[in-house]
Short mmCIF file of C-alpha atoms in Angstrom, two decimals:
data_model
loop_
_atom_site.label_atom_id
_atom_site.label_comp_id
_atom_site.label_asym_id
_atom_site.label_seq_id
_atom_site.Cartn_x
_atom_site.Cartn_y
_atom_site.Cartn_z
CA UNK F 1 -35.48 -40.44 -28.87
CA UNK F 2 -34.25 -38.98 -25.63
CA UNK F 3 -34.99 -40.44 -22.86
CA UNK F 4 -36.54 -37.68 -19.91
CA UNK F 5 -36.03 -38.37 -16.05
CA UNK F 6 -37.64 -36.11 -13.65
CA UNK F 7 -35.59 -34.01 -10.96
CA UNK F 8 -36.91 -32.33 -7.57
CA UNK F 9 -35.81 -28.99 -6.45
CA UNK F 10 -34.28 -27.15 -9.07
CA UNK F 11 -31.46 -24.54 -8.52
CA UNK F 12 -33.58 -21.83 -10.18
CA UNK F 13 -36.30 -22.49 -7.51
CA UNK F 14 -34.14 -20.99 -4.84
CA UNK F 15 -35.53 -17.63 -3.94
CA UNK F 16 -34.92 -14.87 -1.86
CA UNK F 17 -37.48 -12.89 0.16
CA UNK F 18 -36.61 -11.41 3.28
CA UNK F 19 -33.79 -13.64 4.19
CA UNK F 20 -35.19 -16.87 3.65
CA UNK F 21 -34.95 -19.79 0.56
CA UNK F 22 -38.07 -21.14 -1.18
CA UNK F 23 -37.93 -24.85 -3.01
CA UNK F 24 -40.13 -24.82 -5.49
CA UNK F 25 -42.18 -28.42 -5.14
CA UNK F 26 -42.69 -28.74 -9.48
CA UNK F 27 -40.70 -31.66 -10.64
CA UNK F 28 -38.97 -30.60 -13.68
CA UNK F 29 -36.95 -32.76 -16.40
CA UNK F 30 -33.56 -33.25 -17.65
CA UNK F 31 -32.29 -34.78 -20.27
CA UNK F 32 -30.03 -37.73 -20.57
CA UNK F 33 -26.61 -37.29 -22.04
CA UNK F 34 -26.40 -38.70 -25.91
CA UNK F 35 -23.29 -40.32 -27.50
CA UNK F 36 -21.63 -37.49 -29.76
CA UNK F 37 -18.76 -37.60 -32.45
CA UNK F 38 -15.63 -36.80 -30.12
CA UNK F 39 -12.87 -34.61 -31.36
CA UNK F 40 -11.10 -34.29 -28.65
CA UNK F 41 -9.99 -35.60 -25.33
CA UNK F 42 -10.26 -33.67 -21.85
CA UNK F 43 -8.23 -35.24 -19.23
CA UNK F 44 -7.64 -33.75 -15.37
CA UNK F 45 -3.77 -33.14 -15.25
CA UNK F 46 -3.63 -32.45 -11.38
CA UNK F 47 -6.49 -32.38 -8.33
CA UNK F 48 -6.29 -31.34 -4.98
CA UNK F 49 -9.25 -30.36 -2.48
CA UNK F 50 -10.02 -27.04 -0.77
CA UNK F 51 -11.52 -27.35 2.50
CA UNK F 52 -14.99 -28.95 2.49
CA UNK F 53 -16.40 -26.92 -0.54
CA UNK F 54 -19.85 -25.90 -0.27
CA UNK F 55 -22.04 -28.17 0.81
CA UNK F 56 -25.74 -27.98 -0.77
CA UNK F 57 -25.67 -24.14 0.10
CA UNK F 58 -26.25 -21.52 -2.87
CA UNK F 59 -22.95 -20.15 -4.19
CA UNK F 60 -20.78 -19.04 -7.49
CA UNK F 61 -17.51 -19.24 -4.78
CA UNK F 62 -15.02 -19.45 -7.81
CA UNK F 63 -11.06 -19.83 -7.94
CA UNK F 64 -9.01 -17.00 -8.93
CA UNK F 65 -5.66 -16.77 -10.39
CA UNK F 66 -2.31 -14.50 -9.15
CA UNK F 67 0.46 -14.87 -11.26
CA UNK F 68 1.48 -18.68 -10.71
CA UNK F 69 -0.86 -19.69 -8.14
CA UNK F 70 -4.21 -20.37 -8.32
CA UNK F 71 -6.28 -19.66 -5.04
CA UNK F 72 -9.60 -20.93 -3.55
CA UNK F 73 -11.97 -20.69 -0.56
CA UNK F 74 -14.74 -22.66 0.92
CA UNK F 75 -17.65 -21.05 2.54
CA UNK F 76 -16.69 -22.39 6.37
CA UNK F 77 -13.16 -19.51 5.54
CA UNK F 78 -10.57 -22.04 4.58
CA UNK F 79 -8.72 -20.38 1.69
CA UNK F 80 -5.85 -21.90 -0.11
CA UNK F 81 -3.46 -20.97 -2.65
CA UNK F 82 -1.59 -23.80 -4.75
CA UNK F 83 0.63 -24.33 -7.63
CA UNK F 84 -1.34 -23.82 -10.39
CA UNK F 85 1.21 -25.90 -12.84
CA UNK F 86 1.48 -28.72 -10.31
CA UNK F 87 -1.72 -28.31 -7.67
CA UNK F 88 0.76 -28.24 -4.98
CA UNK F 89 -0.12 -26.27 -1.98
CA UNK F 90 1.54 -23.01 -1.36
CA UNK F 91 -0.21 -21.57 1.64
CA UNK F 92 -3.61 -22.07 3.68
CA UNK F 93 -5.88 -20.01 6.35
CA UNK F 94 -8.31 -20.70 8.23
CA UNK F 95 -10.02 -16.84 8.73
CA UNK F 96 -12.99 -17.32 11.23
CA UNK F 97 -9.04 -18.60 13.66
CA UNK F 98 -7.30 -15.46 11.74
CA UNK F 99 -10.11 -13.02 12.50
CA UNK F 100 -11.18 -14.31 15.39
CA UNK F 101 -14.35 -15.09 14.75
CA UNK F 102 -14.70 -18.75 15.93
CA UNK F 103 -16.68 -17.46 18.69
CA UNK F 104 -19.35 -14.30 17.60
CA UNK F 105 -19.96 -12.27 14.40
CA UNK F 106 -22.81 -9.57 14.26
CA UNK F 107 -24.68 -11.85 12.27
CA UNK F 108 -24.65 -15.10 14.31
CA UNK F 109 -22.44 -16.73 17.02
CA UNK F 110 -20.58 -19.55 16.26
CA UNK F 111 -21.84 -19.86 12.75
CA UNK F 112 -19.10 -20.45 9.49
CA UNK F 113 -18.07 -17.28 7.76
CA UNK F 114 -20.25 -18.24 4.73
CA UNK F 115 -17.97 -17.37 2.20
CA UNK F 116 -20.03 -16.54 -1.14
CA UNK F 117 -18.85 -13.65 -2.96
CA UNK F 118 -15.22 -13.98 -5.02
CA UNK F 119 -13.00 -14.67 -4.99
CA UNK F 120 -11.50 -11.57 -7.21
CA UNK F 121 -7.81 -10.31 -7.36
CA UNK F 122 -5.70 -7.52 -8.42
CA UNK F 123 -2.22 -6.10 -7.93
CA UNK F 124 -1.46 -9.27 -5.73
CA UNK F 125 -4.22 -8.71 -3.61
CA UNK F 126 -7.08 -11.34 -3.16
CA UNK F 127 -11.06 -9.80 -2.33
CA UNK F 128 -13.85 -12.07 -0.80
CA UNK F 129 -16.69 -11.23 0.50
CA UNK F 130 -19.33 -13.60 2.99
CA UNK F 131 -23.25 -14.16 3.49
CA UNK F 132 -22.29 -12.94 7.30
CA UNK F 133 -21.13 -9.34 5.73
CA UNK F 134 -17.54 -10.08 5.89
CA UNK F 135 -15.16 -8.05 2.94
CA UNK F 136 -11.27 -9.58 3.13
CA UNK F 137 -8.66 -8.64 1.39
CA UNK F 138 -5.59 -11.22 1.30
CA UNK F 139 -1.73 -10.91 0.29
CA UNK F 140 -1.89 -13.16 -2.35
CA UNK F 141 1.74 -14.66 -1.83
CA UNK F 142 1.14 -15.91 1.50
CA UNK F 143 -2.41 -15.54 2.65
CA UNK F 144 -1.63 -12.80 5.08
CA UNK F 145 -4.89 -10.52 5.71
CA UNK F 146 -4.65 -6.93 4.65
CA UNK F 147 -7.55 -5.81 6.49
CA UNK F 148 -10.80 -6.84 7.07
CA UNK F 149 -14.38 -4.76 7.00
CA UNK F 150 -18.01 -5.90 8.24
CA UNK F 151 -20.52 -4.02 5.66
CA UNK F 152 -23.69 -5.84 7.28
CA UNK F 153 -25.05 -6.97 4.05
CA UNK F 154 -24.83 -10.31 2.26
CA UNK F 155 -22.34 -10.35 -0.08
CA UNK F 156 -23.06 -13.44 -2.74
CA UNK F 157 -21.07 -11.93 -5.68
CA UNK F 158 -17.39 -11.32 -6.99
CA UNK F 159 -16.33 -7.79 -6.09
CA UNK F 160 -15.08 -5.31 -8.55
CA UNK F 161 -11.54 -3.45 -7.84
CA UNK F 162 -10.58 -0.68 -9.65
CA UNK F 163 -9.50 3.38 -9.66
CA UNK F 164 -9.30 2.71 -5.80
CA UNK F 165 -12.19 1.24 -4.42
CA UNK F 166 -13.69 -2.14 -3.67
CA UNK F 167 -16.99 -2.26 -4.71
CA UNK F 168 -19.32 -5.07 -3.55
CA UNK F 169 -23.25 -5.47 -4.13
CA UNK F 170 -25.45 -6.85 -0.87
CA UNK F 171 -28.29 -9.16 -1.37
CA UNK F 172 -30.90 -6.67 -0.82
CA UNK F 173 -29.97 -4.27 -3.38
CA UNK F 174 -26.95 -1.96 -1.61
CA UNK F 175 -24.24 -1.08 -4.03
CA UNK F 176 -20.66 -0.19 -1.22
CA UNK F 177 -17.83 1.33 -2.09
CA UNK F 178 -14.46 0.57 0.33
CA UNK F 179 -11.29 1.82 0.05
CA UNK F 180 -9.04 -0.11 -1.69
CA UNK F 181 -5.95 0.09 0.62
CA UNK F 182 -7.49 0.10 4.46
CA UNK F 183 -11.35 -0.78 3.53
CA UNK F 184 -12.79 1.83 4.66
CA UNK F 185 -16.44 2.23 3.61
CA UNK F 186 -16.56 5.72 1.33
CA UNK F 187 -20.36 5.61 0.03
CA UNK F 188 -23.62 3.18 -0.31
CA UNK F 189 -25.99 3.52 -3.02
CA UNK F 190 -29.57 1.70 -2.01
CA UNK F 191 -31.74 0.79 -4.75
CA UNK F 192 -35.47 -0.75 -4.68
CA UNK F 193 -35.87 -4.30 -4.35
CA UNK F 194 -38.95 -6.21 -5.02
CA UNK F 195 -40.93 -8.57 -2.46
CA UNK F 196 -39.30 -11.67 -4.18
CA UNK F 197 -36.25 -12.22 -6.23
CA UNK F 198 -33.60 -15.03 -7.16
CA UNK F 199 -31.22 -16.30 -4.78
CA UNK F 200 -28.11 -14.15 -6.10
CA UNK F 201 -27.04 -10.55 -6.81
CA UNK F 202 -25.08 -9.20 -10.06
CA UNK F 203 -21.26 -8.52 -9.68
CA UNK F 204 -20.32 -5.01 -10.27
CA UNK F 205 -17.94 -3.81 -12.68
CA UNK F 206 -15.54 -0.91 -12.44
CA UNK F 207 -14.57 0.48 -15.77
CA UNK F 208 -13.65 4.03 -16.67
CA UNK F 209 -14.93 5.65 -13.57
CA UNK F 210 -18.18 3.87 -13.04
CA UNK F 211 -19.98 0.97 -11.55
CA UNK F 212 -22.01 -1.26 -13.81
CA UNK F 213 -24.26 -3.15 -12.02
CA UNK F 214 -27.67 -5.06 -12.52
CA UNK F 215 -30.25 -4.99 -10.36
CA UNK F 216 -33.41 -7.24 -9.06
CA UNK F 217 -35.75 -4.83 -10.52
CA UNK F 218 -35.03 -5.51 -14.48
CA UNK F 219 -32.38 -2.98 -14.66
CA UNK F 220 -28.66 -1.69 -15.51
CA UNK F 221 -27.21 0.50 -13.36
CA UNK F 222 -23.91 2.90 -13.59
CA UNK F 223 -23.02 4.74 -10.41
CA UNK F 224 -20.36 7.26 -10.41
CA UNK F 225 -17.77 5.33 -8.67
CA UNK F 226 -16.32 9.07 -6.36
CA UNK F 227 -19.73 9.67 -4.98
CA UNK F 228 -21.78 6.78 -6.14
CA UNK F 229 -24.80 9.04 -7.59
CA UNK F 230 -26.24 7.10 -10.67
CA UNK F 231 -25.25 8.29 -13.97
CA UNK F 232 -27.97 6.34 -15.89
CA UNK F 233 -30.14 3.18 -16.09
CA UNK F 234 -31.07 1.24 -18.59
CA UNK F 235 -34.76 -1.60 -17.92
CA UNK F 236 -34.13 -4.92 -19.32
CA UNK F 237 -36.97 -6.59 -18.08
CA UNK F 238 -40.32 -5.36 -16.91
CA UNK F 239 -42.53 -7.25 -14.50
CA UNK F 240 -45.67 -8.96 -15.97
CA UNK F 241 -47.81 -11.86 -14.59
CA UNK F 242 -50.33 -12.06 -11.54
CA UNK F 243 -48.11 -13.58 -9.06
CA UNK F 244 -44.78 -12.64 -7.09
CA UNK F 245 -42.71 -16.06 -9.34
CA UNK F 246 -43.84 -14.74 -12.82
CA UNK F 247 -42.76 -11.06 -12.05
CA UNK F 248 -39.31 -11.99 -11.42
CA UNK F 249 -36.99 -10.00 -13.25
CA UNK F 250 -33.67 -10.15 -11.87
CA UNK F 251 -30.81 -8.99 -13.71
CA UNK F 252 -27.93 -11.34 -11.57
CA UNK F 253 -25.46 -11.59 -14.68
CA UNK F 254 -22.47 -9.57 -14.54
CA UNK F 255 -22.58 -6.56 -16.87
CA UNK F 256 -20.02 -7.19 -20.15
CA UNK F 257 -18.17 -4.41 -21.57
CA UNK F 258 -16.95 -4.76 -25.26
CA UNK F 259 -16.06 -1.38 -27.14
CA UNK F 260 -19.03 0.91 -26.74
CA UNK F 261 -21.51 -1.64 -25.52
CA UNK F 262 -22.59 -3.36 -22.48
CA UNK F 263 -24.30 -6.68 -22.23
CA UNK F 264 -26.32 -8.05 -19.75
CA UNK F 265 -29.43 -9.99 -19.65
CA UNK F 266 -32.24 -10.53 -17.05
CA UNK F 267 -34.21 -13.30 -16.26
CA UNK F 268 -37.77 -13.08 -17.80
CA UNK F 269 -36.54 -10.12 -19.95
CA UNK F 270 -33.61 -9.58 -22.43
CA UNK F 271 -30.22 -10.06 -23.35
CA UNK F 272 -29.33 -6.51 -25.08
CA UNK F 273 -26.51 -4.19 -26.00
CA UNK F 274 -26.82 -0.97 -23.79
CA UNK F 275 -24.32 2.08 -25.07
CA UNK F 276 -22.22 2.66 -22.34
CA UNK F 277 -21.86 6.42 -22.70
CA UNK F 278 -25.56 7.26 -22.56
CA UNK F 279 -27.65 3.57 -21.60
CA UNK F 280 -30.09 3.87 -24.73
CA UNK F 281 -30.70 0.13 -25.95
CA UNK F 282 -28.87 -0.88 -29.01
CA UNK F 283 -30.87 -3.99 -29.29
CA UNK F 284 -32.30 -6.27 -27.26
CA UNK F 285 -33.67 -10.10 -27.94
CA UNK F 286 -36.08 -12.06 -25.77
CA UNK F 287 -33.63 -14.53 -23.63
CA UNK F 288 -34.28 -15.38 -19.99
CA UNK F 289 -31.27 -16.12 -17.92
CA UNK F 290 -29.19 -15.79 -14.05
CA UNK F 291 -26.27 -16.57 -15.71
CA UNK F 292 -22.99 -14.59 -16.54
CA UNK F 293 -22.46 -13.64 -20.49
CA UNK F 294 -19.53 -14.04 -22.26
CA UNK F 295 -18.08 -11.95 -24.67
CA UNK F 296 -15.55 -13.56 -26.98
CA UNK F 297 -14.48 -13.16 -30.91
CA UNK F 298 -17.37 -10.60 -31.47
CA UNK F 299 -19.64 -12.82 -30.09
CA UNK F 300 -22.30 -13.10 -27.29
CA UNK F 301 -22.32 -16.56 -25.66
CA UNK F 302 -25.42 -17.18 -22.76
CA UNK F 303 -26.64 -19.82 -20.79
CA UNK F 304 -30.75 -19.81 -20.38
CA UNK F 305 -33.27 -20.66 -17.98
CA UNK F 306 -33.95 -23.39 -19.83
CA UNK F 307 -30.34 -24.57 -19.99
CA UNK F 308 -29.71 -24.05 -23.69
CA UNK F 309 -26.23 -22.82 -24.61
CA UNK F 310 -26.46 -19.72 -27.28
CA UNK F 311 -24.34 -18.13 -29.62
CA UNK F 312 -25.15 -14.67 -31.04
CA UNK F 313 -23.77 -11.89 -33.01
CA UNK F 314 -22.37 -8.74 -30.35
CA UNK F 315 -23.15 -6.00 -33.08
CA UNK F 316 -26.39 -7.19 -34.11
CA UNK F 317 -27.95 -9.60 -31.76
CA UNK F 318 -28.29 -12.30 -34.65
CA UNK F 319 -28.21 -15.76 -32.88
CA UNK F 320 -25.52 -17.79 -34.62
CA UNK F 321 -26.87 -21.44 -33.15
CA UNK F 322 -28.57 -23.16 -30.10
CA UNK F 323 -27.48 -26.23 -28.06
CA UNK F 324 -30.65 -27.23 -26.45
CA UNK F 325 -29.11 -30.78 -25.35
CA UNK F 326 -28.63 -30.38 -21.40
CA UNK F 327 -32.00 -29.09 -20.85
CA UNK F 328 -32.59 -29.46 -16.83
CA UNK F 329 -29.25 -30.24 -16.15
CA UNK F 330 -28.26 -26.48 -14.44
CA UNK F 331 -25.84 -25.85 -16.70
CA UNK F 332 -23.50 -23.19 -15.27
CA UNK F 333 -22.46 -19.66 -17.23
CA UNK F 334 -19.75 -20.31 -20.44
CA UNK F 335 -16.47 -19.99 -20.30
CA UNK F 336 -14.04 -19.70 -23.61
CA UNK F 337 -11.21 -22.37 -23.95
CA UNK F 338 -9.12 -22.39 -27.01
CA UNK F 339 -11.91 -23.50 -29.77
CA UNK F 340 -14.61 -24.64 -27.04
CA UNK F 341 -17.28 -22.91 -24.64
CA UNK F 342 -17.48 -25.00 -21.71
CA UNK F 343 -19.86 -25.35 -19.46
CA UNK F 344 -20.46 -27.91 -16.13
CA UNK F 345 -23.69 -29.55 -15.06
CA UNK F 346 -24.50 -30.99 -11.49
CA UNK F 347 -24.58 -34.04 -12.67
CA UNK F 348 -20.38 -34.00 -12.77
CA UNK F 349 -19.87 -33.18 -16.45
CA UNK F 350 -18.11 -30.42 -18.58
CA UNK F 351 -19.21 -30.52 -21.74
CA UNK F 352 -16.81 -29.09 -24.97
CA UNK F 353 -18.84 -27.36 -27.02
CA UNK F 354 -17.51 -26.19 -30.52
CA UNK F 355 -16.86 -22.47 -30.90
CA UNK F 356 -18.63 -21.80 -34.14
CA UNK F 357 -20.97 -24.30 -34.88
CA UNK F 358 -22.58 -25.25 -31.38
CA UNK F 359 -22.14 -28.76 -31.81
CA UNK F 360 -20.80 -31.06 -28.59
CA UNK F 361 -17.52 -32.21 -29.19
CA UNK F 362 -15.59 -32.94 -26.19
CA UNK F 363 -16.98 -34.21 -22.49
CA UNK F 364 -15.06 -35.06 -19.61
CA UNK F 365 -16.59 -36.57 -16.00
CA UNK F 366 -15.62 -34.76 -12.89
CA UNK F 367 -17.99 -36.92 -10.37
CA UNK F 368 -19.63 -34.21 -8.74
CA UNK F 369 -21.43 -31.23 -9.05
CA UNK F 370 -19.86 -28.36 -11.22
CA UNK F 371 -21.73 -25.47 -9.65
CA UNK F 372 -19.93 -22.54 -11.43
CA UNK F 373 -18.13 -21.92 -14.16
CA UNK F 374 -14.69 -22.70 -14.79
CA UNK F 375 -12.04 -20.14 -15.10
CA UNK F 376 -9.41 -20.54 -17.86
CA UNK F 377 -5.57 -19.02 -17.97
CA UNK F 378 -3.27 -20.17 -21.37
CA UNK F 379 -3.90 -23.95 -21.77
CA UNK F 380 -5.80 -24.66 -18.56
CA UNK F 381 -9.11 -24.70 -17.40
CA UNK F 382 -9.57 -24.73 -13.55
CA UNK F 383 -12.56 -26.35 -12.11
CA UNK F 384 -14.11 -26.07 -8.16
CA UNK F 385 -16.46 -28.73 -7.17
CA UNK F 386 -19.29 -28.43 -4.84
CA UNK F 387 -17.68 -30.75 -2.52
CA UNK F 388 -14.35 -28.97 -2.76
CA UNK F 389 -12.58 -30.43 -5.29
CA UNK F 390 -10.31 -28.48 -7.38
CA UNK F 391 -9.36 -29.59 -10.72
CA UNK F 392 -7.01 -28.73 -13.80
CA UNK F 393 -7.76 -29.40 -17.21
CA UNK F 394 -6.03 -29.70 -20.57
CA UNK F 395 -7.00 -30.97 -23.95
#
């Protein structure tokens, strides 16, 4: 029998409404971690730090990779790039010394930069975005900034680059577009926003001359990405229940495009495949989750509310098999590594998960909390820790 401990202040019980968090008072559970038939053997081939991480602040901060560095931020501004064969470090900046903004920002004097959206990277050129309303884009070889715009909105997820444009999405629902060479802000899109919603915002995507984006009102969004005028929407969730917490239906996961579909799920709603030409609903299934989906070998991989790990068929929305054994452990989005999905816990684990039956075949301890998911290049996995730490794995 498993054994069931009880846990206070649960990472989905951070809310936002009007620029405040909520902790939810319910204890919930989580499940101890049972011995397993081990087929293989994770082991941390190099680890360095990046500044002082995150601290207990809401984030999905995540490394990115240029060519042969990897590079990382912590939420104070520190970012760093390093070797990403050998962990040594290549360059470092400090930004609130770079920008100059040790002293004042719009948002509040004195205060870090609050570094939560990125890091994301293309044609050698790093894009971050902060809590404070910061965007930054960084030479990736030595750290130098290209320029730097205030949008005056929270920025909490990665931004998308593409056909020109930055495009970043603010806590309260604003889509902005920025030019991609000086930053200069082109167009804003508003949508609605409820009275309550999770502590988080969808990543927008750039593909083929649009902006795919979900919302916190249940929805998929595709903005024309010259004007920003929506092309269509498509409701993955609809709001039911008698108070503000059940009627949450924020779609926070990044859209997924795979062929003629696009996935995304919603939390109290569905995980569906939305034709990306006209949004009509392929199919949907009933899954509730904040978490990124991955698409990988014609399958759907997602990470629920409830921490189970899922596998399911892209064309039909068949689930494949269910790992329901880290239930309460916040269990972060999957990532694909060789013939594993991987995910972290805050309890300091990755667990190995095999690709096509579900079952737990690998584990590795990391000591502290793994608060997003891991990003993986070739034979490496790459792993940031709340408290900093940044770690590469082999098998």
């Amino acid at each position: 029998m498993k054994q069931v401990k009880t846990l206070g202040l649960a990472a989905l019980a951070t809310l936002f409404v009007s620029g405040c968090s909520l902790f939810s008072t319910e204890e919930i559970t989580y499940k101890e971690l049972q011995t397993f038939d081990a087929q293989i053997n994770p082991r941390v081939v190099w680890d360095t730090s990046v500044g002082d991480g995150i601290d207990t602040f809401f984030s999905h901060l995540n490394p990115v990779v240029v060519g042969d560095s990897i590079i990382a931020a912590d939420r104070r501004g520190v970012v760093e790039a390093f070797d990403r064969a050998t962990g040594d470090e290549l360059w470092r900046v400090d930004l609130r010394s770079v920008l100059d903004l040790e002293k004042s920002s719009w948002w509040s004097a004195g205060e870090p930069m609050r570094i939560a959206g990125g890091l994301s990277a293309l044609n050698g050129v790093v894009y971050l975005g902060s809590e404070n309303g910061d965007v930054v884009a960084l030479n990736a070889a030595d750290g130098s900034v290209k320029w730097h715009q205030v949008v005056r909105s929270e920025i909490m997820s990665d931004p998308a680059i593409g056909g020109g444009f930055v495009v970043v999405k603010g806590s309260t629902g604003e889509v902005i577009a920025l030019n991609e060479e000086t930053g200069e802000e082109l167009w804003k899109h508003t949508s609605e926003t409820p009275a309550l919603s999770l502590r988080g915002t969808s990543s927008p995507v750039y593909e083929q001359g649009g902006i795919f984006v979900g919302t916190s009102t249940g929805k998929v969004i595709v903005l024309i990405a010259e004007n920003g005028q929506p092309a269509w929407e498509a409701r993955l969730a609809i709001p039911s229940g008698t108070t503000e917490l059940q009627r949450l239906v924020d779609v926070d996961s990044r859209p997924v495009l795979a062929g003629r579909f696009v996935y995304n799920v919603a939390y109290n709603g569905a995980l569906a495949a939305i034709e990306a030409n006209t949004g009509e609903i392929a199919w949907r299934r009933d899954y509730s989750s904040y978490q990124n989906v991955l698409f990988a070998g014609g399958r759907l991989f997602v990470t629920d509310a409830d921490d189970s790990v899922s596998a399911l068929d892209a064309q039909g929305g068949v689930e494949l098999w269910s790992n329901n054994d880290y239930t309460g452990r916040n269990v972060t989005a999957p990532v694909r590594f060789g013939d594993y999905i991987v995910v972290g816990d805050r309890f300091g684990y990755l667990h190995f998960i095999n690709l096509l039956s579900g079952v737990t075949e690998g584990r590795l301890e990391v000591g502290e909390d793994v608060y997003t998911a891991p990003i993986v290049v070739d034979d490496t996995l790459y792993v940031q820790l709340r408290d900093g730490s940044l770690l590469a794995v082999r098998i």
